[in-house]
CSV table of C-alpha atoms and ligand atoms in Angstrom, one decimal:
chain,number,residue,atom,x,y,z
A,143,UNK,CA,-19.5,5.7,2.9
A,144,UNK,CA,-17.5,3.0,4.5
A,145,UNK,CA,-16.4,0.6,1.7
A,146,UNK,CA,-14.6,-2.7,1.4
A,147,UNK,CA,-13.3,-4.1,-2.2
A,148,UNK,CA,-13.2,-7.3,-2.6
A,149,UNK,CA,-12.1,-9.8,-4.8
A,150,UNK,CA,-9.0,-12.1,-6.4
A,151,UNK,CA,-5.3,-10.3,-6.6
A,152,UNK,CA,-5.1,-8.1,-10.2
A,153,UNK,CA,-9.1,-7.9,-11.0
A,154,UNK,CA,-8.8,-4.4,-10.8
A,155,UNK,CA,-9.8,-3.2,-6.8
A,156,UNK,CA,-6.7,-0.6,-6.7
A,157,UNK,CA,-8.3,1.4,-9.6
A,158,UNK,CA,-11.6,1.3,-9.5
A,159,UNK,CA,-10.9,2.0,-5.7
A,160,UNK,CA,-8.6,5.5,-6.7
A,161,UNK,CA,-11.7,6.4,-9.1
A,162,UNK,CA,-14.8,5.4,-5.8
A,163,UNK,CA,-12.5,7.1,-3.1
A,164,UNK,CA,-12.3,10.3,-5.2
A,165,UNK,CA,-16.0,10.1,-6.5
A,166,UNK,CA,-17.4,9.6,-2.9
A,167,UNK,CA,-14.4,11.9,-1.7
A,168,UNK,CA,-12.9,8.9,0.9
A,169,UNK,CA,-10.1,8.2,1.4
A,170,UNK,CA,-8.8,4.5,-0.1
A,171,UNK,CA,-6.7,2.4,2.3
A,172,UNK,CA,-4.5,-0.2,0.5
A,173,UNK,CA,-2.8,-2.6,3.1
A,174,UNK,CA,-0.6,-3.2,0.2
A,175,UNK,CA,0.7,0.0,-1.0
A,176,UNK,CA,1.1,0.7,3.1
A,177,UNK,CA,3.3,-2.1,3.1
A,178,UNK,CA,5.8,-1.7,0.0
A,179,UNK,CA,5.8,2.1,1.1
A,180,UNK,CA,6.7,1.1,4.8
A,181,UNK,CA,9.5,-1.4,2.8
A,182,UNK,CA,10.5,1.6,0.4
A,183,UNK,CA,11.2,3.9,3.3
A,184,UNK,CA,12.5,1.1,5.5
A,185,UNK,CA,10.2,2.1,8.8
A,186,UNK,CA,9.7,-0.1,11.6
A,187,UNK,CA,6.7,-1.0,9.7
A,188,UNK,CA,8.8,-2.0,7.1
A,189,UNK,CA,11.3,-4.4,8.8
A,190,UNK,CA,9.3,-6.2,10.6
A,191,UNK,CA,7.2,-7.1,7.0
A,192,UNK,CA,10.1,-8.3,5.1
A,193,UNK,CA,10.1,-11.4,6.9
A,194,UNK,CA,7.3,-12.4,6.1
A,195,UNK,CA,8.2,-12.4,2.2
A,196,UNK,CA,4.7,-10.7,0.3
A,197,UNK,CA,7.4,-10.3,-2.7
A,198,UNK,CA,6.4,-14.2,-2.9
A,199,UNK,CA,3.1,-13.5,-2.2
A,200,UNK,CA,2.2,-14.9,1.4
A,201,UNK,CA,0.1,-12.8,3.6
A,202,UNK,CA,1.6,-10.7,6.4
A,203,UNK,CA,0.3,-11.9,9.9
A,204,UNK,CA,-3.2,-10.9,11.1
A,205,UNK,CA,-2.5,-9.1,14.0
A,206,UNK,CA,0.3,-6.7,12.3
A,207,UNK,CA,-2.0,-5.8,9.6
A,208,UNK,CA,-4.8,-5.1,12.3
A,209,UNK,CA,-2.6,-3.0,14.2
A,210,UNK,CA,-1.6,-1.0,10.9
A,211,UNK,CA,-5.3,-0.9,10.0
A,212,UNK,CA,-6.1,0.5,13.5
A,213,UNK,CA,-3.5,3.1,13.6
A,214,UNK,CA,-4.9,4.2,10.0
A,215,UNK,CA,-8.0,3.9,10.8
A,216,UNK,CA,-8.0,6.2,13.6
A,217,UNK,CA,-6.1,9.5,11.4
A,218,UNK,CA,-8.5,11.9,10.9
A,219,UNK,CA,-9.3,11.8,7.1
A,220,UNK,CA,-11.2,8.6,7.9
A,221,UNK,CA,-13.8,10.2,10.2
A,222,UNK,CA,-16.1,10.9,7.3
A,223,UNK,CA,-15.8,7.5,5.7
A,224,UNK,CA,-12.8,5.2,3.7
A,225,UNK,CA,-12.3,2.4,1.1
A,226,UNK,CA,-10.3,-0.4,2.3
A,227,UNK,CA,-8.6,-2.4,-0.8
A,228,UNK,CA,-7.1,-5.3,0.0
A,229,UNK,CA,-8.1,-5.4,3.4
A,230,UNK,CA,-9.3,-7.6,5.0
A,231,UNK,CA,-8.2,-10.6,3.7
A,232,UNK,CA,-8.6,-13.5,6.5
A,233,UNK,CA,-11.7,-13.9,8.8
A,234,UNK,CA,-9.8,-13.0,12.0
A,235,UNK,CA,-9.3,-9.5,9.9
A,236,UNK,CA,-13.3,-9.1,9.0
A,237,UNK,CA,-13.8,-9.6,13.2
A,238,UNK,CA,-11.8,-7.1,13.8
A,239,UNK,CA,-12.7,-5.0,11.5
A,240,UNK,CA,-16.2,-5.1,12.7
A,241,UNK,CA,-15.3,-4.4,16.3
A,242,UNK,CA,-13.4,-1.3,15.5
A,243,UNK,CA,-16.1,-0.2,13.7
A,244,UNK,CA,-18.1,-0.8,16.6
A,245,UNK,CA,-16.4,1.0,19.1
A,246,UNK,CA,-16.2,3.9,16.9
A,247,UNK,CA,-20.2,3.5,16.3
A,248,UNK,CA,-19.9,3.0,13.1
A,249,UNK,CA,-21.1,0.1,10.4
A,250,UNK,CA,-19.7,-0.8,6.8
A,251,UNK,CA,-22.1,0.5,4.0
A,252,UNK,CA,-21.0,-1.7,1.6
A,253,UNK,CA,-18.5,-5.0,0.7
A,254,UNK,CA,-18.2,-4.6,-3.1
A,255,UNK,CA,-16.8,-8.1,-4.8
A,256,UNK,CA,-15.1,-7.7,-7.8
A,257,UNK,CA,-15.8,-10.8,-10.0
A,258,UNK,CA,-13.8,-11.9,-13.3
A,259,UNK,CA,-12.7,-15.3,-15.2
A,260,UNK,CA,-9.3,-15.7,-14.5
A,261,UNK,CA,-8.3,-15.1,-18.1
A,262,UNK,CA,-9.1,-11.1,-17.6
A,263,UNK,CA,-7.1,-11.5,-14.3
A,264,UNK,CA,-3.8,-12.9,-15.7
A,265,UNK,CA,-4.0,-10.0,-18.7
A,266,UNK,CA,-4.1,-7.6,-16.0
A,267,UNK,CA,-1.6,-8.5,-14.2
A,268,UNK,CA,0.5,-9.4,-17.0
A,269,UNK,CA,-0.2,-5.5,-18.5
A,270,UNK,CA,0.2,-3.7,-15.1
A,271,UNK,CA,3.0,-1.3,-14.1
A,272,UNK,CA,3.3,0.6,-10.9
A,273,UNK,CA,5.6,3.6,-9.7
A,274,UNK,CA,7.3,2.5,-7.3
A,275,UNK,CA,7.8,6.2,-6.3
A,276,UNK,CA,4.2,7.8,-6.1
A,277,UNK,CA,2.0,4.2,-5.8
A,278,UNK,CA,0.3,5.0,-9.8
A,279,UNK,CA,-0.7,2.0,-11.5
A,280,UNK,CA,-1.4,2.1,-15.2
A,281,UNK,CA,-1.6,-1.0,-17.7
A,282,UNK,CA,0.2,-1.2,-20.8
A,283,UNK,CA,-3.2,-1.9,-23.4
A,284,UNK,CA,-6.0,-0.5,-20.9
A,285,UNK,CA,-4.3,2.3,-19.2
A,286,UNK,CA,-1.2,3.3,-20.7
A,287,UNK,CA,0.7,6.2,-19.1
A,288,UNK,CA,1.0,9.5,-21.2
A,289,UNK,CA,4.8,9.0,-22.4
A,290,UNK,CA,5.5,4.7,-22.3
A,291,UNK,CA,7.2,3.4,-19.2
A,292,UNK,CA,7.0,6.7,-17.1
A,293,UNK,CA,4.7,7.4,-13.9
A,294,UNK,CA,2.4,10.6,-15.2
A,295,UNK,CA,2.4,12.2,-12.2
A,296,UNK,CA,6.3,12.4,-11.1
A,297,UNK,CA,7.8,11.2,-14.1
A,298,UNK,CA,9.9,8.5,-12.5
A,299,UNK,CA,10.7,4.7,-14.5
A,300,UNK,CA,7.3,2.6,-14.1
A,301,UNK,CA,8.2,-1.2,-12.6
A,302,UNK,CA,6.8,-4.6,-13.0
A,303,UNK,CA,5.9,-5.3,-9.1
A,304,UNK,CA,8.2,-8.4,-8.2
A,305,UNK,CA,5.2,-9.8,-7.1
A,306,UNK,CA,2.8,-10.0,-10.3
A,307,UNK,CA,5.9,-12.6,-11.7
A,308,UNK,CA,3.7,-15.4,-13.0
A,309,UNK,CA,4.7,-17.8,-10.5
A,310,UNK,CA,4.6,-15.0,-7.5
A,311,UNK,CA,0.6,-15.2,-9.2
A,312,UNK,CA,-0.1,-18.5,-8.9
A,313,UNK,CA,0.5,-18.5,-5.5
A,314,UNK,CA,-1.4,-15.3,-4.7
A,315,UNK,CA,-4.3,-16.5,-6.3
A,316,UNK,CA,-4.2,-19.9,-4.5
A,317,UNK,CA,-3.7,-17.9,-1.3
A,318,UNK,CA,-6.6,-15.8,-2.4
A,319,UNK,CA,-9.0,-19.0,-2.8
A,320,UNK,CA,-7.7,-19.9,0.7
A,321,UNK,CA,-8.2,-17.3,3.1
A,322,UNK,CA,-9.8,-14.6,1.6
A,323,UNK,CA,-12.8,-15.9,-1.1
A,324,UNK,CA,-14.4,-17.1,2.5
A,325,UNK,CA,-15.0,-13.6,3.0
A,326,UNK,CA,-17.9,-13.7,-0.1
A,327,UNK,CA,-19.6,-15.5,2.2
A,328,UNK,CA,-18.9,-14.3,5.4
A,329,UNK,CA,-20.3,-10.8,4.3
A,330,UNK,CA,-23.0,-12.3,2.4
A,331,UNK,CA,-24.5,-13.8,5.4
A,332,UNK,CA,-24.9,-10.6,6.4
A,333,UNK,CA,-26.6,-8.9,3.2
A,334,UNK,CA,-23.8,-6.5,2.5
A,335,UNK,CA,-22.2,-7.9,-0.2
A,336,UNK,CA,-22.4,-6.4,-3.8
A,337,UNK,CA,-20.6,-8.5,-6.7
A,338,UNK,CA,-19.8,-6.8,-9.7
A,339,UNK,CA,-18.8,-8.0,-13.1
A,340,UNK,CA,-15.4,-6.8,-13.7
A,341,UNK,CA,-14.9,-7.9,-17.1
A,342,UNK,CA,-14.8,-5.3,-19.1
A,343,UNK,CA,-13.2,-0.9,-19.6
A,344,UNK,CA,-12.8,0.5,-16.6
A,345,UNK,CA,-15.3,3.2,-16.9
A,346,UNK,CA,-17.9,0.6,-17.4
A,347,UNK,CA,-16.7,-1.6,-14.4
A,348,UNK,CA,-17.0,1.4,-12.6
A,349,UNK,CA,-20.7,3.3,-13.7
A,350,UNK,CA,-21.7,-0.9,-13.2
A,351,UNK,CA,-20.4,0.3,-9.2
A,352,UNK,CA,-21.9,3.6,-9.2
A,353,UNK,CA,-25.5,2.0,-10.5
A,354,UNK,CA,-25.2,-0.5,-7.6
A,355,UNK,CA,-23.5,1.7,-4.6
A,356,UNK,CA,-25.2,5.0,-5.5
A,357,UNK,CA,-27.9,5.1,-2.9
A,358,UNK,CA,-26.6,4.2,-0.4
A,359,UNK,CA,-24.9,6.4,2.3
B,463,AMP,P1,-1.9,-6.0,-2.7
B,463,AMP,O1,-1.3,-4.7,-3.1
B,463,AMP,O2,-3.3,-5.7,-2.0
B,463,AMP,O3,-2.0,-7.0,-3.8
B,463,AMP,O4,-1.0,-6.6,-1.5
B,463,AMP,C1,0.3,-7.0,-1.7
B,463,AMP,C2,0.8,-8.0,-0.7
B,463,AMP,O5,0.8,-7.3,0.6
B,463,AMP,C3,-0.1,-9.2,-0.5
B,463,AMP,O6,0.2,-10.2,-1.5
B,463,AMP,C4,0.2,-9.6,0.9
B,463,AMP,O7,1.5,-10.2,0.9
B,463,AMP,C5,0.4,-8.3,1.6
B,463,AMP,N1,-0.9,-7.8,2.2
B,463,AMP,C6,-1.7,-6.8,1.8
B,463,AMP,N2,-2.8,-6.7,2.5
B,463,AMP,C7,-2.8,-7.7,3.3
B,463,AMP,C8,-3.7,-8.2,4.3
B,463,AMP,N3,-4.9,-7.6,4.5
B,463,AMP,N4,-3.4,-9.3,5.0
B,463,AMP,C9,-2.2,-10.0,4.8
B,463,AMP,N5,-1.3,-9.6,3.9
B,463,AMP,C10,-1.6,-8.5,3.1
């Protein structure tokens, strides 16, 4: 299985993408959590993004988040298949995406498009906290961690991300409808595209995914 997840910024992609990745046993690729964990750890990777200011929500350069995708791309855990969330966003990505899946004689199964009004988007993001230590995301009403305010897994203070700040949003989502909802139809034109209703709990979103994605290979 070689997935993309599409769709607008807080519709839901990084958890129904942990839930797909473990079900089809993938791994999932978020350009985003690469990048804030580059920033965390303050890599190479890391300095060269803060310039480009995704804490306001503009996109980091295509070619540096090729290269990143590449390098990913290329580690072993990958050779039986991934799920890219969040990635790619611009139509100079989806070309390259395509030609290292080329060279590696390999084709995407599936593009699936998460689709919701925008009033189920802002409640998300309003409702979503993150560890800023382990990557977990929970959302206050719809996936609360097991003891408020703490990540379940290490234990460590959950965070509003700087970035889901209602006016960091607006500009996300504007960004979105520029350079990355040309991507529905980019991958449409080529019949690969599978839009899901994302209103809804998440373990309907996600048996809505399973229905649609579960015959293919
Ligand atoms: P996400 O966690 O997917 O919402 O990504 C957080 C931020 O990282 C985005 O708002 C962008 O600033 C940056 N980012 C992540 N993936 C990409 C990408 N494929 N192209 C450009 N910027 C990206």
């Amino acid at each position: 299985m070689n997935l993309v997840l599409l769709g607008p910024p807080g519709v839901g992609k990084g958890t129904q993408g942990a839930r797909l990745a473990c079900h089809y046993d993938i791994p999932a690729i978020s350009t985003g959590a690469m990048f804030r964990d580059a920033i965390l750890h303050g890599t190479d990777l890391g300095h060269t993004i803060q310039q480009y200011r995704i804490e306001r929500g503009e996109y980091v350069p295509d070619d540096i988040v090729i290269d990143a995708v590449q390098k990913r791309l290329s580690e072993p855990d990958c050779a039986n298949g991934f799920l890219m969330d969040g990635f790619p966003r611009t139509i100079p990505q989806a070309d390259s995406l395509e030609h290292m899946l080329q060279i590696q004689q390999r084709r995407l199964t599936g593009v699936i498009n998460f689709a919701a009004p925008l009033e189920t988007i802002v409640k998300r993001f309003s409702g979503r906290r993150v560890c800023p230590n382990d990557g977990s995301t929970y959302h206050v009403e719809t996936q609360p961690p097991l003891h408020a305010g703490r990540c379940d897994l290490c234990h460590g203070p959950l965070l509003t991300r700087p970035d889901d700040s209602p006016d960091v949003v607006k500009r996300r989502l504007e960004v979105y409808l520029e350079k990355t909802e040309p991507l529905i139809t980019y991958y449409g034109k080529n019949n690969q595209l599978y839009t899901i209703n994302a209103d809804g709990t998440t373990d309907d979103i996600f048996q809505r995914v399973i229905g649609k994605m579960g015959s293919l290979k």
